[in-house]
Coordinates of C-alpha atoms in Angstrom, one line a residue:
Chain A
A1 CA 0.0 0.0 0.0
Q2 CA 1.1 3.5 -0.7
T3 CA 1.9 5.9 2.2
V4 CA 2.4 9.6 2.3
T5 CA 4.3 11.4 5.0
Q6 CA 4.3 15.1 5.9
S7 CA 6.9 15.5 8.7
Q8 CA 6.0 19.2 9.5
P9 CA 2.8 19.4 11.4
E10 CA 3.1 23.2 11.5
M11 CA 5.0 25.9 9.6
S12 CA 5.0 29.6 9.7
V13 CA 6.2 32.3 7.2
Q14 CA 6.3 36.0 7.0
E15 CA 4.1 37.7 4.5
A16 CA 6.0 38.1 1.1
E17 CA 8.6 35.5 2.0
T18 CA 9.1 32.0 0.7
V19 CA 8.2 28.7 2.5
T20 CA 8.7 25.1 1.6
L21 CA 6.5 22.3 2.8
S22 CA 7.9 18.7 2.7
C23 CA 6.3 15.5 1.6
T24 CA 7.6 12.0 1.1
Y25 CA 5.8 9.0 -0.2
D26 CA 6.3 5.3 -0.7
T27 CA 5.1 3.3 -3.7
S28 CA 6.2 0.4 -5.9
E29 CA 4.1 1.7 -8.9
S30 CA 5.6 3.4 -11.9
D31 CA 2.5 5.4 -13.0
Y32 CA 1.2 7.8 -10.4
Y33 CA 0.3 11.4 -9.7
L34 CA 1.1 13.6 -6.8
F35 CA -1.0 16.6 -5.6
W36 CA -1.0 19.4 -3.1
Y37 CA -4.4 20.4 -1.8
K38 CA -5.1 23.4 0.4
Q39 CA -7.8 23.4 3.1
P40 CA -8.5 26.9 4.6
P41 CA -10.7 27.4 7.6
S42 CA -13.7 27.0 5.4
R43 CA -12.7 23.3 5.2
Q44 CA -13.0 23.4 1.4
M45 CA -10.4 21.2 -0.3
I46 CA -8.8 23.2 -3.0
L47 CA -6.4 21.7 -5.6
V48 CA -3.1 23.7 -5.6
I49 CA -0.9 21.8 -8.0
R50 CA -0.4 18.4 -9.7
Q51 CA 2.7 16.5 -10.8
E52 CA 2.8 13.6 -13.1
A53 CA 5.4 11.0 -12.1
Y54 CA 6.6 10.5 -15.7
K55 CA 7.4 14.2 -16.1
Q56 CA 10.9 15.3 -15.1
Q57 CA 9.9 19.0 -15.2
N58 CA 8.6 20.3 -11.9
A59 CA 5.1 21.7 -12.0
T60 CA 4.4 25.4 -11.4
E61 CA 1.2 27.3 -10.8
N62 CA 1.9 31.0 -10.4
R63 CA 3.5 31.4 -6.9
F64 CA 3.3 27.7 -6.2
S65 CA 6.0 25.2 -7.4
V66 CA 7.1 21.8 -6.6
N67 CA 10.4 20.0 -6.2
F68 CA 9.8 16.5 -7.4
Q69 CA 12.6 14.0 -6.7
K70 CA 11.3 10.7 -8.0
A71 CA 14.3 8.6 -6.9
A72 CA 14.1 10.0 -3.4
K73 CA 10.3 9.8 -3.5
S74 CA 10.1 13.4 -2.3
F75 CA 7.5 16.0 -3.4
S76 CA 7.9 19.4 -1.7
L77 CA 5.8 22.5 -2.2
K78 CA 7.3 26.0 -2.4
I79 CA 5.2 29.0 -1.9
S80 CA 6.8 32.2 -3.1
D81 CA 5.7 35.7 -2.0
S82 CA 3.4 34.3 0.7
Q83 CA 0.1 36.0 1.2
L84 CA -2.2 36.1 4.2
G85 CA -4.7 34.1 2.1
D86 CA -2.2 31.2 1.8
A87 CA -2.8 30.4 5.5
A88 CA -4.4 27.0 5.5
M89 CA -3.8 23.3 6.1
Y90 CA -1.9 21.8 3.2
F91 CA -2.2 18.1 2.3
C92 CA 0.1 16.2 0.0
A93 CA -1.7 13.4 -1.8
Y94 CA -0.8 10.4 -4.0
R95 CA -2.9 8.7 -6.6
S96 CA -2.2 5.6 -8.6
G97 CA -2.2 6.2 -12.3
E98 CA -2.8 2.5 -13.2
T99 CA -6.5 2.1 -12.5
S100 CA -9.6 4.2 -13.0
G101 CA -11.3 5.8 -10.1
S102 CA -8.5 5.1 -7.7
R103 CA -8.3 6.8 -4.3
L104 CA -6.3 9.7 -3.1
T105 CA -4.0 8.8 -0.2
F106 CA -3.3 11.9 1.9
G107 CA -0.5 12.8 4.3
E108 CA -1.2 14.1 7.8
G109 CA -1.1 17.7 6.7
T110 CA 0.9 20.8 7.5
Q111 CA -0.7 23.8 9.1
L112 CA 0.7 26.9 7.5
T113 CA 0.5 30.3 9.3
V114 CA 1.3 33.5 7.5
N115 CA 2.4 36.3 9.7
P116 CA 1.8 39.9 8.6
Chain B
A1 CA -17.1 27.2 -13.6
A2 CA -19.5 24.6 -12.2
G3 CA -18.3 22.8 -9.1
V4 CA -19.3 19.7 -7.2
I5 CA -22.5 20.1 -5.3
Q6 CA -23.2 18.4 -2.0
S7 CA -26.4 18.3 0.0
P8 CA -27.2 18.9 2.7
R9 CA -24.3 21.0 3.9
H10 CA -25.1 20.3 7.6
L11 CA -26.9 17.4 9.1
I12 CA -27.7 16.6 12.7
K13 CA -28.8 13.1 13.6
E14 CA -29.4 11.0 16.7
K15 CA -27.6 7.7 17.3
R16 CA -29.0 4.7 15.5
E17 CA -30.7 7.0 12.9
T18 CA -30.0 6.9 9.2
A19 CA -28.6 9.6 6.9
T20 CA -28.4 10.1 3.2
L21 CA -25.8 12.4 1.7
K22 CA -26.0 13.5 -1.9
C23 CA -23.3 14.5 -4.4
Y24 CA -23.7 16.1 -7.9
P25 CA -20.5 15.9 -9.8
I26 CA -19.1 18.5 -12.2
P27 CA -20.8 18.2 -15.5
R28 CA -19.2 15.6 -17.8
H29 CA -17.4 14.0 -14.9
D30 CA -18.0 10.3 -14.8
T31 CA -16.4 9.3 -11.5
V32 CA -17.3 10.2 -7.9
Y33 CA -15.4 9.6 -4.7
W34 CA -16.4 9.8 -1.1
Y35 CA -14.1 10.8 1.7
Q36 CA -14.5 11.1 5.5
Q37 CA -12.5 13.7 7.5
G38 CA -12.6 13.5 11.2
P39 CA -11.6 16.5 13.4
G40 CA -7.9 17.2 13.0
Q41 CA -7.4 14.4 10.6
D42 CA -6.7 14.0 6.9
P43 CA -9.5 12.8 4.6
Q44 CA -9.9 9.0 4.5
F45 CA -11.2 7.4 1.3
L46 CA -14.5 5.5 1.6
I47 CA -15.5 4.4 -1.9
S48 CA -15.6 5.5 -5.6
F49 CA -17.7 4.8 -8.6
Y50 CA -16.8 5.0 -12.3
E51 CA -19.6 4.8 -14.8
K52 CA -22.0 3.7 -12.1
M53 CA -19.8 0.7 -11.1
Q54 CA -17.8 0.6 -7.9
S55 CA -14.2 1.2 -8.8
D56 CA -12.3 1.3 -5.5
K57 CA -13.3 0.6 -1.9
G58 CA -11.6 1.8 1.2
S59 CA -12.4 1.6 4.9
I60 CA -16.1 2.0 4.6
P61 CA -18.2 0.5 7.4
D62 CA -20.7 -2.2 6.5
R63 CA -23.4 0.2 7.8
F64 CA -22.6 2.5 4.9
S65 CA -23.6 2.0 1.3
A66 CA -23.3 4.1 -1.8
Q67 CA -24.3 4.1 -5.4
Q68 CA -24.0 6.2 -8.5
F69 CA -27.0 6.8 -10.6
S70 CA -27.6 7.1 -14.3
D71 CA -27.2 10.9 -14.2
Y72 CA -23.8 10.4 -12.4
H73 CA -24.9 11.8 -9.1
S74 CA -24.1 9.7 -6.1
E75 CA -25.7 9.0 -2.7
L76 CA -24.0 7.8 0.5
N77 CA -26.4 6.0 2.8
M78 CA -25.4 5.7 6.4
S79 CA -27.4 3.6 8.9
S80 CA -27.2 2.8 12.6
L81 CA -25.3 6.0 13.1
E82 CA -22.7 6.1 15.8
L83 CA -21.1 9.1 17.6
G84 CA -17.9 8.3 15.8
D85 CA -19.5 8.9 12.5
S86 CA -19.5 12.6 13.2
A87 CA -17.3 14.1 10.6
L88 CA -17.0 16.1 7.4
Y89 CA -17.9 14.0 4.4
F90 CA -16.5 15.1 1.1
C91 CA -17.5 14.1 -2.4
A92 CA -15.1 14.6 -5.2
S93 CA -15.5 14.1 -9.0
S94 CA -13.2 13.5 -11.9
A95 CA -13.3 12.8 -15.6
Q96 CA -11.4 9.7 -16.7
E97 CA -9.0 10.4 -19.5
R98 CA -6.1 8.3 -20.8
D99 CA -2.9 10.0 -20.1
W100 CA -1.2 9.0 -23.4
L101 CA 1.9 10.9 -22.6
A102 CA 2.4 8.5 -19.7
G103 CA 1.6 5.4 -21.5
S104 CA -1.5 3.4 -22.3
R105 CA -2.0 2.2 -18.7
A106 CA -2.0 5.6 -17.1
V107 CA -5.3 7.2 -16.2
E108 CA -5.6 10.9 -15.5
D109 CA -8.4 11.8 -13.2
T110 CA -7.7 14.9 -11.1
Q111 CA -10.2 15.0 -8.3
Y112 CA -12.2 18.1 -7.5
F113 CA -13.9 18.3 -4.2
G114 CA -17.3 19.6 -3.1
P115 CA -17.8 21.8 0.0
G116 CA -18.5 18.8 2.2
T117 CA -21.4 17.8 4.4
R118 CA -20.9 18.2 8.1
L119 CA -22.6 15.4 9.9
T120 CA -23.1 15.6 13.7
V121 CA -24.4 12.5 15.5
L122 CA -25.8 13.2 19.0

């Protein structure tokens, strides 16, 4: 079974600065996808960014980028120019790419605080 | 853009009662997923349906059942409710597409979540 680990229960960053959230995973599959979801106080689960395992290029979405190290099974999220609205719980998630309708397996989450 | 719709948004039940949660996926999405998130926990997968057939099953109690209908909406039925069933229940939807860049086996189906149904069992 696949596992996802987020070793930082809490992180904080000053507004306008950069922060990196860590995530590691364990799998024996070759086809898979990795995601970061954000859950603000509203509890809505919002997709932040997606990475395909077969792609060597790291995904970017505006101020959000990932550092995907496939051999090390590491998938960190970098948030640049942090904004107050970035404060939320961030979940790293894994999904198998080998079957239809397969589940997301989440890490424990990292609570990000943005200080003004 | 249209999003996943869940109803009701809040539900309060007594122990041993039943509850039905509904999910309406994003238009043209053919797969729905159900997750349960307890307080301070990450979402736990319950069950998923692709083209009205169960496609994956997680740690869903036998007291729970779910199905996907011909219009692709899904319902999660929960019976003999227990205090521990109090949680936020998410539905997510996706559209199955072959990820040809990855190879013929790979399936791309990014999941988009609804706002959740908060179930409280008293």
